Amino acid sequence: MPECRTCGGALTEVYDFGRQPLSDAFLEPDKLEGEFFYRLAVGMCGACTMVQLMEEVPRDKMFHEDYPYYSSGSEVMRKHFEHTARDFLDTELTGPDPFIVEIGSNDGVMLKAIADAGVKHLGVDPSGAVTERARSKGIRTRTAFFEESEALAVVAAEGNADVIFAANTICHIPYLDSIFRGVAALLKPNGIFVFEDPYLGDIVERASFDQIYDEHFYLFTARAVRNMARRFGLELVDVEHFGVHGGEVRYTIARQGAREPKPAVEELLAEEDARGLAQLSTLEEFGLRVTAIKDDLVTLLTKLRDEGKRVVAYGATAKSATVANLCGLGPDLVEFVCDITPQKQNRVTPGSHIPVRGPEAFRDPYPDYALLFAWNHADEILAKEQEFRRNGGKWILYVPDVHTV
Ligand code: DWN
Ligand code: SAH
Ligand code: ZN
């Protein structure tokens, strides 16, 4: 019987996405040999309710010198993190020697406003090029995997932190025990650990199955996070739900007894129970919807190809690796993917080998249909690409079902 990666309880598999490549491994077109694949499947722990991948990809295959995701590419996300930073500056970072550590600080999208305010900060992220970008903006950053030993090194060199923040990172880390021990060692007595990640409640509601890929090892709920924190003398004291990246929850964790849990915690736990988020049947139903979306998308794209329509994709997201490889998409169905990230351009998508072009290719000339791989940025992208629809173009979305707009 497979075991839960965090508590050792029995893990039941609920959906198998089959053979998948590394989601962020964009390949040079003439170097396709030896591509790495693993089996992507998701399951739930019967003991602690944590939803997680059945198989773990070695961390240095995913996060390394050439990791190509730069967080500052979305204006909406830049604003979201600037707002987050201002919030910390106004609340938790007002004492005598404020200090904030960010796990997975990437190109410094959140810490920028903290650095500009002259407040002591430290980013920790293992991916070389993105951390170099952060340093070039004046953000103090260590290129390292956060884990217990790294946390102890930070305490020795810098002292304890008022706030440890992480966005879209804790769910990437299978070895959560080491993270929580590190957090417990690094926090000041009344410090808080705040992290936000895609929320299982939204993933189930929207059938946004492309949130499941190598880097997203865990799909959190408040219940699973609270169970986890309690094993390390920590308590979940606040939760906040918001819409970025297709629906996320921000969890605030403090030392047990240090802070009174806010009513929002019990409210979300009750909502999760009412929705059956810890029940296998809920995830099995989700799996049926995934299969239906896959079939509908393949049917639509095949029909459009047979009608001679041009279809391109928009946003070479990590998420889209799951869609493309589950659906067997390739250059025959999707001509190319356009993306603003220079590190992804002139490469091909992992597994599906669809060429990636710059955003100018999108207009040259506009295709008939654009498959929105970056559906989580739909508002931002549809607003800046209004000309496409004025020219008769249509967007294809597959969340929460396959439809065109
Ligand atoms: O969790 C993760 C999130 C935060 O970022 C990581 N595991 C990896 C990555 O996931 P993703 O690639 O699915 O994230 P996004 O933010 O949906 O990626 C958007 C992609 O689209 C980027 O490559 C940038 C691109 N883009 C674009 O070409 N034009 C984005 C916008 C907003 C645009 O206007
Ligand atoms: N916080 C940013 C980046 C998210 S992408 C945002 O929300 O946009 C995930 C990041 O986590 C990558 O930059 C990756 O290098 C980093 N990461 C992965 N494992 C990590 C670990 N053990 N410690 C710190 N960062 C890690
Ligand atoms: Zn468990």
Short mmCIF file of C-alpha atoms and ligand atoms in Angstrom, two decimals:
data_model
loop_
_atom_site.label_atom_id
_atom_site.label_comp_id
_atom_site.label_asym_id
_atom_site.label_seq_id
_atom_site.Cartn_x
_atom_site.Cartn_y
_atom_site.Cartn_z
CA MET A 1 0.00 0.00 0.00
CA PRO A 2 1.43 3.42 -0.94
CA GLU A 3 2.07 5.71 2.04
CA CYS A 4 1.26 9.36 2.66
CA ARG A 5 4.41 11.46 2.15
CA THR A 6 3.71 13.45 5.32
CA CYS A 7 2.07 11.17 7.94
CA GLY A 8 2.73 7.64 6.65
CA GLY A 9 -1.02 6.84 6.51
CA ALA A 10 -2.56 4.78 3.72
CA LEU A 11 -2.67 6.59 0.38
CA THR A 12 -5.46 5.76 -2.10
CA GLU A 13 -4.93 6.62 -5.75
CA VAL A 14 -7.83 8.48 -7.39
CA TYR A 15 -6.67 9.52 -10.89
CA ASP A 16 -3.86 8.49 -13.20
CA PHE A 17 -2.72 11.10 -15.76
CA GLY A 18 -0.24 8.65 -17.26
CA ARG A 19 3.26 9.35 -18.50
CA GLN A 20 4.19 13.02 -18.14
CA PRO A 21 7.34 15.10 -18.76
CA LEU A 22 8.80 17.75 -16.44
CA SER A 23 6.28 20.58 -16.78
CA ASP A 24 8.85 23.37 -17.06
CA ALA A 25 11.43 21.55 -19.19
CA PHE A 26 11.13 23.43 -22.49
CA LEU A 27 13.41 21.69 -24.97
CA GLU A 28 15.69 22.90 -27.74
CA PRO A 29 14.07 21.56 -30.94
CA ASP A 30 17.22 19.67 -31.98
CA LYS A 31 17.75 18.08 -28.53
CA LEU A 32 14.67 15.97 -27.91
CA GLU A 33 16.39 12.70 -27.02
CA GLY A 34 16.44 11.39 -23.48
CA GLU A 35 13.46 13.43 -22.30
CA PHE A 36 12.55 12.59 -18.68
CA PHE A 37 9.10 11.12 -17.97
CA TYR A 38 7.38 9.96 -14.79
CA ARG A 39 3.90 8.67 -13.91
CA LEU A 40 1.60 11.49 -12.78
CA ALA A 41 -1.15 10.22 -10.48
CA VAL A 42 -2.93 11.78 -7.53
CA GLY A 43 -4.22 10.22 -4.33
CA MET A 44 -5.60 11.03 -0.88
CA CYS A 45 -4.34 9.99 2.57
CA GLY A 46 -6.98 8.20 4.63
CA ALA A 47 -5.40 9.41 7.89
CA CYS A 48 -4.54 13.13 7.47
CA THR A 49 -6.65 13.82 4.28
CA MET A 50 -3.67 15.29 2.38
CA VAL A 51 -4.12 15.06 -1.41
CA GLN A 52 -0.77 14.41 -3.07
CA LEU A 53 1.08 12.90 -6.01
CA MET A 54 1.75 9.17 -5.96
CA GLU A 55 5.25 9.61 -7.38
CA GLU A 56 7.91 12.20 -6.53
CA VAL A 57 10.21 13.79 -9.09
CA PRO A 58 13.75 14.56 -7.77
CA ARG A 59 13.81 18.24 -6.85
CA ASP A 60 16.92 19.20 -8.78
CA LYS A 61 15.35 17.97 -12.02
CA MET A 62 12.67 20.65 -11.58
CA PHE A 63 14.41 23.57 -9.86
CA HIS A 64 17.85 24.49 -11.16
CA GLU A 65 19.89 27.16 -12.91
CA ASP A 66 17.55 27.29 -15.94
CA TYR A 67 14.15 27.16 -14.23
CA PRO A 68 12.15 29.28 -16.70
CA TYR A 69 9.21 30.70 -14.67
CA TYR A 70 9.59 34.39 -13.81
CA SER A 71 6.85 35.50 -11.40
CA SER A 72 6.93 39.14 -12.51
CA GLY A 73 5.49 38.28 -15.95
CA SER A 74 1.91 39.01 -14.88
CA GLU A 75 0.84 42.50 -13.95
CA VAL A 76 -2.02 41.17 -11.83
CA MET A 77 0.42 39.01 -9.85
CA ARG A 78 2.86 41.94 -9.44
CA LYS A 79 0.03 43.95 -7.89
CA HIS A 80 -1.12 41.04 -5.74
CA PHE A 81 2.37 40.64 -4.24
CA GLU A 82 2.94 44.37 -3.85
CA HIS A 83 -0.27 44.48 -1.85
CA THR A 84 0.89 41.49 0.21
CA ALA A 85 4.20 43.22 0.97
CA ARG A 86 2.45 46.48 2.01
CA ASP A 87 0.20 44.48 4.30
CA PHE A 88 3.18 42.90 6.07
CA LEU A 89 4.95 46.27 6.32
CA ASP A 90 1.86 47.77 7.99
CA THR A 91 1.13 44.91 10.40
CA GLU A 92 3.76 42.30 11.23
CA LEU A 93 6.91 44.26 10.38
CA THR A 94 6.47 47.30 12.64
CA GLY A 95 8.58 46.11 15.63
CA PRO A 96 12.18 47.14 16.48
CA ASP A 97 14.13 44.72 14.17
CA PRO A 98 11.65 43.43 11.63
CA PHE A 99 12.82 40.54 9.46
CA ILE A 100 10.94 38.65 6.75
CA VAL A 101 12.07 35.49 4.96
CA GLU A 102 10.47 34.30 1.74
CA ILE A 103 10.64 30.67 0.65
CA GLY A 104 10.46 30.43 -3.15
CA SER A 105 11.16 34.13 -3.69
CA ASN A 106 11.80 33.59 -7.42
CA ASP A 107 12.60 36.91 -9.20
CA GLY A 108 11.72 38.95 -6.11
CA VAL A 109 8.18 39.86 -7.11
CA MET A 110 7.05 40.08 -3.45
CA LEU A 111 10.28 41.13 -1.70
CA LYS A 112 10.82 44.10 -4.06
CA ALA A 113 8.49 46.38 -2.08
CA ILE A 114 10.02 45.17 1.22
CA ALA A 115 13.55 45.91 -0.06
CA ASP A 116 12.42 49.32 -1.34
CA ALA A 117 11.03 50.08 2.13
CA GLY A 118 14.47 49.32 3.60
CA VAL A 119 13.21 46.44 5.76
CA LYS A 120 15.45 43.44 6.45
CA HIS A 121 14.52 40.53 4.22
CA LEU A 122 15.91 37.34 2.73
CA GLY A 123 14.73 35.26 -0.19
CA VAL A 124 15.55 31.56 -0.39
CA ASP A 125 15.08 29.83 -3.74
CA PRO A 126 17.11 27.08 -5.44
CA SER A 127 16.67 28.28 -9.03
CA GLY A 128 19.80 30.11 -10.15
CA ALA A 129 18.72 32.43 -12.94
CA VAL A 130 15.55 33.68 -11.24
CA THR A 131 17.44 34.41 -8.00
CA GLU A 132 20.10 36.26 -10.02
CA ARG A 133 17.30 38.44 -11.43
CA ALA A 134 16.13 39.15 -7.86
CA ARG A 135 19.64 40.09 -6.73
CA SER A 136 19.95 42.46 -9.69
CA LYS A 137 16.95 44.33 -8.24
CA GLY A 138 18.71 44.70 -4.87
CA ILE A 139 16.90 41.84 -3.13
CA ARG A 140 19.00 39.76 -0.71
CA THR A 141 18.63 36.16 -1.87
CA ARG A 142 20.19 32.78 -1.13
CA THR A 143 20.17 30.28 -4.01
CA ALA A 144 19.24 27.19 -1.98
CA PHE A 145 16.45 24.75 -1.24
CA PHE A 146 14.70 25.76 1.96
CA GLU A 147 14.69 22.80 4.38
CA GLU A 148 15.62 22.29 8.03
CA SER A 149 19.40 22.60 7.57
CA GLU A 150 19.00 25.75 5.44
CA ALA A 151 16.67 27.26 8.07
CA LEU A 152 19.27 26.65 10.78
CA ALA A 153 21.92 28.30 8.58
CA VAL A 154 19.65 31.33 8.13
CA VAL A 155 19.05 31.58 11.91
CA ALA A 156 22.81 31.41 12.55
CA ALA A 157 23.62 34.06 9.94
CA GLU A 158 20.61 36.39 10.22
CA GLY A 159 18.61 35.65 13.37
CA ASN A 160 14.93 34.73 13.72
CA ALA A 161 12.10 35.98 11.55
CA ASP A 162 8.84 37.80 12.26
CA VAL A 163 7.30 36.50 9.05
CA ILE A 164 8.08 33.53 6.83
CA PHE A 165 6.15 33.89 3.58
CA ALA A 166 5.75 31.51 0.64
CA ALA A 167 3.51 31.72 -2.43
CA ASN A 168 3.00 28.82 -4.79
CA THR A 169 5.96 27.06 -3.25
CA ILE A 170 5.02 24.99 -0.17
CA CYS A 171 2.79 22.78 -2.35
CA HIS A 172 5.93 22.12 -4.46
CA ILE A 173 7.83 20.56 -1.58
CA PRO A 174 7.29 16.83 -0.83
CA TYR A 175 9.59 16.94 2.25
CA LEU A 176 7.18 19.03 4.34
CA ASP A 177 8.43 17.63 7.66
CA SER A 178 11.79 19.26 7.10
CA ILE A 179 10.06 22.51 6.07
CA PHE A 180 7.90 22.65 9.19
CA ARG A 181 10.84 21.84 11.48
CA GLY A 182 12.81 24.57 9.72
CA VAL A 183 9.94 27.04 10.08
CA ALA A 184 9.58 26.22 13.80
CA ALA A 185 13.32 26.89 14.26
CA LEU A 186 13.36 30.12 12.24
CA LEU A 187 10.28 31.92 13.58
CA LYS A 188 10.42 34.35 16.49
CA PRO A 189 8.15 33.27 19.41
CA ASN A 190 5.23 35.32 18.07
CA GLY A 191 6.22 35.08 14.42
CA ILE A 192 3.93 33.79 11.65
CA PHE A 193 4.33 31.46 8.71
CA VAL A 194 2.07 32.60 5.86
CA PHE A 195 1.72 30.60 2.67
CA GLU A 196 -0.70 30.51 -0.25
CA ASP A 197 -1.23 27.75 -2.77
CA PRO A 198 -3.88 26.47 -5.21
CA TYR A 199 -6.86 25.30 -3.17
CA LEU A 200 -8.32 21.81 -3.58
CA GLY A 201 -11.80 23.29 -3.15
CA ASP A 202 -11.35 25.41 -6.30
CA ILE A 203 -9.64 22.63 -8.23
CA VAL A 204 -12.57 20.30 -7.56
CA GLU A 205 -15.18 22.99 -8.23
CA ARG A 206 -13.67 24.09 -11.56
CA ALA A 207 -12.24 20.69 -12.50
CA SER A 208 -8.98 22.60 -13.02
CA PHE A 209 -7.00 19.37 -13.29
CA ASP A 210 -4.02 21.12 -14.87
CA GLN A 211 -3.08 22.35 -11.38
CA ILE A 212 -1.82 18.79 -10.99
CA TYR A 213 1.75 18.32 -12.33
CA ASP A 214 5.24 17.42 -11.10
CA GLU A 215 5.85 20.72 -9.27
CA HIS A 216 2.46 20.71 -7.53
CA PHE A 217 3.05 17.77 -5.22
CA TYR A 218 0.29 18.71 -2.74
CA LEU A 219 -3.23 20.07 -3.23
CA PHE A 220 -4.01 21.61 0.13
CA THR A 221 -7.16 22.04 2.19
CA ALA A 222 -7.42 23.83 5.54
CA ARG A 223 -8.05 20.43 7.17
CA ALA A 224 -4.88 18.85 5.81
CA VAL A 225 -2.77 21.94 6.58
CA ARG A 226 -4.07 22.10 10.16
CA ASN A 227 -3.31 18.41 10.69
CA MET A 228 0.20 18.96 9.34
CA ALA A 229 0.96 22.07 11.45
CA ARG A 230 -0.17 20.41 14.68
CA ARG A 231 2.45 17.70 14.35
CA PHE A 232 5.11 20.43 14.73
CA GLY A 233 3.68 22.39 17.67
CA LEU A 234 2.12 24.89 15.27
CA GLU A 235 -1.49 25.96 14.76
CA LEU A 236 -3.49 27.20 11.79
CA VAL A 237 -4.76 30.59 12.99
CA ASP A 238 -6.18 32.23 9.85
CA VAL A 239 -7.25 31.45 6.31
CA GLU A 240 -8.09 33.73 3.42
CA HIS A 241 -9.49 32.66 0.08
CA PHE A 242 -8.79 34.62 -3.10
CA GLY A 243 -9.00 34.33 -6.85
CA VAL A 244 -5.44 34.54 -8.21
CA HIS A 245 -4.10 31.51 -10.13
CA GLY A 246 -7.59 30.07 -10.37
CA GLY A 247 -8.35 30.09 -6.62
CA GLU A 248 -5.95 29.91 -3.70
CA VAL A 249 -6.06 29.88 0.07
CA ARG A 250 -3.56 31.79 2.19
CA TYR A 251 -2.83 29.95 5.45
CA THR A 252 -1.44 31.73 8.52
CA ILE A 253 0.35 29.51 11.04
CA ALA A 254 1.68 30.45 14.49
CA ARG A 255 3.17 28.60 17.44
CA GLN A 256 0.48 26.77 19.42
CA GLY A 257 -0.95 29.12 22.04
CA ALA A 258 0.74 32.23 20.61
CA ARG A 259 -2.27 33.53 18.67
CA GLU A 260 -6.01 32.96 18.90
CA PRO A 261 -7.35 31.22 15.74
CA LYS A 262 -9.70 33.48 13.76
CA PRO A 263 -13.30 32.29 13.16
CA ALA A 264 -12.49 31.98 9.44
CA VAL A 265 -10.57 28.77 10.21
CA GLU A 266 -13.55 26.91 11.71
CA GLU A 267 -15.78 28.31 8.98
CA LEU A 268 -13.59 26.96 6.19
CA LEU A 269 -13.21 23.58 7.92
CA ALA A 270 -17.01 23.31 8.19
CA GLU A 271 -17.39 24.26 4.53
CA GLU A 272 -14.83 21.63 3.51
CA ASP A 273 -16.74 18.98 5.49
CA ALA A 274 -20.03 20.02 3.90
CA ARG A 275 -18.46 19.78 0.44
CA GLY A 276 -16.92 16.38 1.16
CA LEU A 277 -13.40 17.55 0.29
CA ALA A 278 -11.88 14.77 2.40
CA GLN A 279 -13.98 12.05 0.78
CA LEU A 280 -12.69 9.77 -1.93
CA SER A 281 -16.03 9.89 -3.76
CA THR A 282 -15.59 13.66 -4.31
CA LEU A 283 -12.25 13.10 -5.98
CA GLU A 284 -13.55 10.17 -8.01
CA GLU A 285 -16.30 12.41 -9.37
CA PHE A 286 -13.64 15.02 -10.17
CA GLY A 287 -11.78 12.31 -12.12
CA LEU A 288 -14.85 11.63 -14.26
CA ARG A 289 -15.03 15.32 -15.13
CA VAL A 290 -11.34 15.35 -16.08
CA THR A 291 -11.91 12.50 -18.52
CA ALA A 292 -14.94 14.29 -20.00
CA ILE A 293 -12.94 17.53 -20.48
CA LYS A 294 -10.12 15.61 -22.12
CA ASP A 295 -12.54 13.93 -24.56
CA ASP A 296 -14.35 17.20 -25.35
CA LEU A 297 -11.11 19.11 -25.95
CA VAL A 298 -9.67 16.45 -28.25
CA THR A 299 -12.99 16.28 -30.17
CA LEU A 300 -13.10 20.07 -30.61
CA LEU A 301 -9.46 20.45 -31.69
CA THR A 302 -9.73 17.53 -34.10
CA LYS A 303 -12.88 19.02 -35.65
CA LEU A 304 -11.22 22.43 -36.05
CA ARG A 305 -8.17 20.87 -37.68
CA ASP A 306 -10.36 18.90 -40.08
CA GLU A 307 -12.18 22.15 -40.97
CA GLY A 308 -8.84 23.74 -41.80
CA LYS A 309 -8.96 26.28 -38.95
CA ARG A 310 -5.75 27.66 -37.41
CA VAL A 311 -5.45 27.01 -33.67
CA VAL A 312 -2.61 28.35 -31.53
CA ALA A 313 -2.22 28.28 -27.76
CA TYR A 314 -1.61 31.25 -25.45
CA GLY A 315 0.75 30.96 -22.44
CA ALA A 316 3.34 28.17 -22.21
CA THR A 317 2.31 27.38 -18.66
CA ALA A 318 3.61 24.54 -16.51
CA LYS A 319 -0.04 23.58 -16.02
CA SER A 320 -0.53 23.04 -19.75
CA ALA A 321 1.96 20.14 -19.74
CA THR A 322 -0.73 18.06 -18.03
CA VAL A 323 -3.39 19.10 -20.55
CA ALA A 324 -1.21 18.63 -23.62
CA ASN A 325 0.19 15.27 -22.55
CA LEU A 326 -3.08 13.88 -21.19
CA CYS A 327 -4.88 14.86 -24.41
CA GLY A 328 -2.03 13.86 -26.71
CA LEU A 329 -1.82 17.36 -28.25
CA GLY A 330 0.98 18.07 -30.70
CA PRO A 331 1.83 20.50 -33.52
CA ASP A 332 -0.83 18.80 -35.71
CA LEU A 333 -3.59 20.17 -33.44
CA VAL A 334 -1.90 23.28 -32.00
CA GLU A 335 0.36 25.19 -34.40
CA PHE A 336 2.43 26.92 -31.70
CA VAL A 337 2.19 28.40 -28.22
CA CYS A 338 2.95 32.09 -27.72
CA ASP A 339 4.56 33.27 -24.49
CA ILE A 340 6.31 36.42 -23.29
CA THR A 341 9.12 34.49 -21.54
CA PRO A 342 12.36 34.67 -23.59
CA GLN A 343 13.64 31.52 -21.80
CA LYS A 344 10.72 29.50 -23.23
CA GLN A 345 10.75 30.94 -26.76
CA ASN A 346 12.29 29.06 -29.70
CA ARG A 347 11.99 25.88 -27.67
CA VAL A 348 9.26 23.24 -27.76
CA THR A 349 6.82 22.28 -25.02
CA PRO A 350 7.70 19.29 -22.82
CA GLY A 351 6.40 15.96 -24.08
CA SER A 352 4.05 17.48 -26.66
CA HIS A 353 6.83 19.28 -28.61
CA ILE A 354 4.71 22.23 -29.74
CA PRO A 355 6.93 25.20 -30.76
CA VAL A 356 6.96 28.23 -28.43
CA ARG A 357 7.02 31.68 -30.06
CA GLY A 358 7.02 35.23 -28.79
CA PRO A 359 3.75 37.18 -28.43
CA GLU A 360 4.31 38.95 -31.78
CA ALA A 361 3.71 35.61 -33.59
CA PHE A 362 0.14 35.67 -32.26
CA ARG A 363 -0.74 38.70 -34.43
CA ASP A 364 1.12 37.63 -37.53
CA PRO A 365 -1.63 36.99 -38.62
CA TYR A 366 -4.18 36.19 -35.90
CA PRO A 367 -5.29 32.52 -35.79
CA ASP A 368 -8.95 31.47 -35.90
CA TYR A 369 -8.83 30.05 -32.37
CA ALA A 370 -6.58 30.54 -29.35
CA LEU A 371 -6.43 27.83 -26.71
CA LEU A 372 -5.93 29.71 -23.44
CA PHE A 373 -3.37 27.65 -21.53
CA ALA A 374 -2.92 30.60 -19.10
CA TRP A 375 -6.65 30.57 -18.21
CA ASN A 376 -5.80 31.77 -14.70
CA HIS A 377 -4.70 35.08 -16.28
CA ALA A 378 -7.80 35.29 -18.52
CA ASP A 379 -8.86 38.80 -17.39
CA GLU A 380 -5.40 40.25 -17.96
CA ILE A 381 -4.84 38.50 -21.30
CA LEU A 382 -8.31 39.03 -22.80
CA ALA A 383 -8.05 42.73 -21.89
CA LYS A 384 -4.75 43.19 -23.71
CA GLU A 385 -5.69 41.00 -26.70
CA GLN A 386 -9.06 42.58 -27.53
CA GLU A 387 -7.98 43.05 -31.14
CA PHE A 388 -7.96 39.25 -31.60
CA ARG A 389 -11.70 38.96 -31.03
CA ARG A 390 -12.39 42.10 -33.05
CA ASN A 391 -10.72 40.23 -35.90
CA GLY A 392 -13.19 37.36 -35.47
CA GLY A 393 -10.90 35.21 -33.30
CA LYS A 394 -12.29 32.98 -30.54
CA TRP A 395 -10.78 31.82 -27.27
CA ILE A 396 -11.01 28.16 -26.28
CA LEU A 397 -11.21 27.49 -22.54
CA TYR A 398 -11.32 24.08 -20.84
CA VAL A 399 -12.03 25.21 -17.28
CA PRO A 400 -14.62 24.44 -15.86
CA ASP A 401 -15.59 22.79 -19.16
CA VAL A 402 -14.66 23.08 -22.82
CA HIS A 403 -16.20 26.22 -24.32
CA THR A 404 -15.35 29.08 -26.66
CA VAL A 405 -15.74 32.83 -26.08
O1 DWN B 1 3.06 27.26 -9.19
C1 DWN B 1 3.67 27.74 -10.10
C2 DWN B 1 3.18 29.02 -10.69
C3 DWN B 1 3.16 30.14 -9.70
O2 DWN B 1 3.95 29.39 -11.78
C4 DWN B 1 4.90 27.11 -10.67
N1 DWN B 1 4.89 25.70 -10.40
C5 DWN B 1 5.13 27.33 -12.13
C6 DWN B 1 4.27 28.39 -12.72
O3 DWN B 1 3.11 27.78 -13.23
P1 DWN B 1 2.48 28.21 -14.61
O4 DWN B 1 3.55 28.21 -15.64
O5 DWN B 1 1.28 27.38 -14.85
O6 DWN B 1 2.08 29.73 -14.19
P2 DWN B 1 1.31 30.90 -14.93
O7 DWN B 1 1.46 32.10 -14.12
O8 DWN B 1 -0.06 30.50 -15.28
O9 DWN B 1 2.16 31.07 -16.29
C7 DWN B 1 1.75 32.01 -17.22
C8 DWN B 1 2.61 31.87 -18.47
O10 DWN B 1 2.04 32.67 -19.49
C9 DWN B 1 4.04 32.37 -18.27
O11 DWN B 1 4.93 31.62 -19.06
C10 DWN B 1 3.97 33.80 -18.78
C11 DWN B 1 2.93 33.70 -19.86
N2 DWN B 1 2.15 34.93 -20.06
C12 DWN B 1 2.10 35.49 -21.33
O12 DWN B 1 2.71 34.98 -22.27
N3 DWN B 1 1.36 36.63 -21.47
C13 DWN B 1 1.47 35.45 -19.01
C14 DWN B 1 0.73 36.59 -19.15
C15 DWN B 1 -0.03 37.19 -18.00
C16 DWN B 1 0.69 37.22 -20.44
O13 DWN B 1 0.04 38.24 -20.64
N1 SAH B 2 6.64 32.70 -5.20
C1 SAH B 2 6.62 32.84 -6.64
C2 SAH B 2 7.29 31.65 -7.35
C3 SAH B 2 6.47 30.42 -7.48
S1 SAH B 2 7.24 29.20 -8.52
C4 SAH B 2 5.23 33.07 -7.14
O1 SAH B 2 4.26 32.88 -6.41
O2 SAH B 2 5.08 33.43 -8.30
C5 SAH B 2 7.89 28.09 -7.30
C6 SAH B 2 9.26 28.54 -6.79
O3 SAH B 2 9.61 27.67 -5.69
C7 SAH B 2 10.38 28.41 -7.81
O4 SAH B 2 11.03 29.65 -7.95
C8 SAH B 2 11.28 27.32 -7.22
O5 SAH B 2 12.65 27.51 -7.52
C9 SAH B 2 11.01 27.46 -5.73
N2 SAH B 2 11.28 26.30 -4.86
C10 SAH B 2 11.10 24.98 -5.11
N3 SAH B 2 11.50 24.24 -4.04
C11 SAH B 2 11.93 25.11 -3.10
C12 SAH B 2 12.48 24.97 -1.78
N4 SAH B 2 12.66 23.79 -1.18
N5 SAH B 2 12.82 26.10 -1.12
C13 SAH B 2 12.65 27.32 -1.67
N6 SAH B 2 12.14 27.52 -2.90
C14 SAH B 2 11.79 26.42 -3.61
ZN ZN B 3 -1.34 11.55 5.71
#
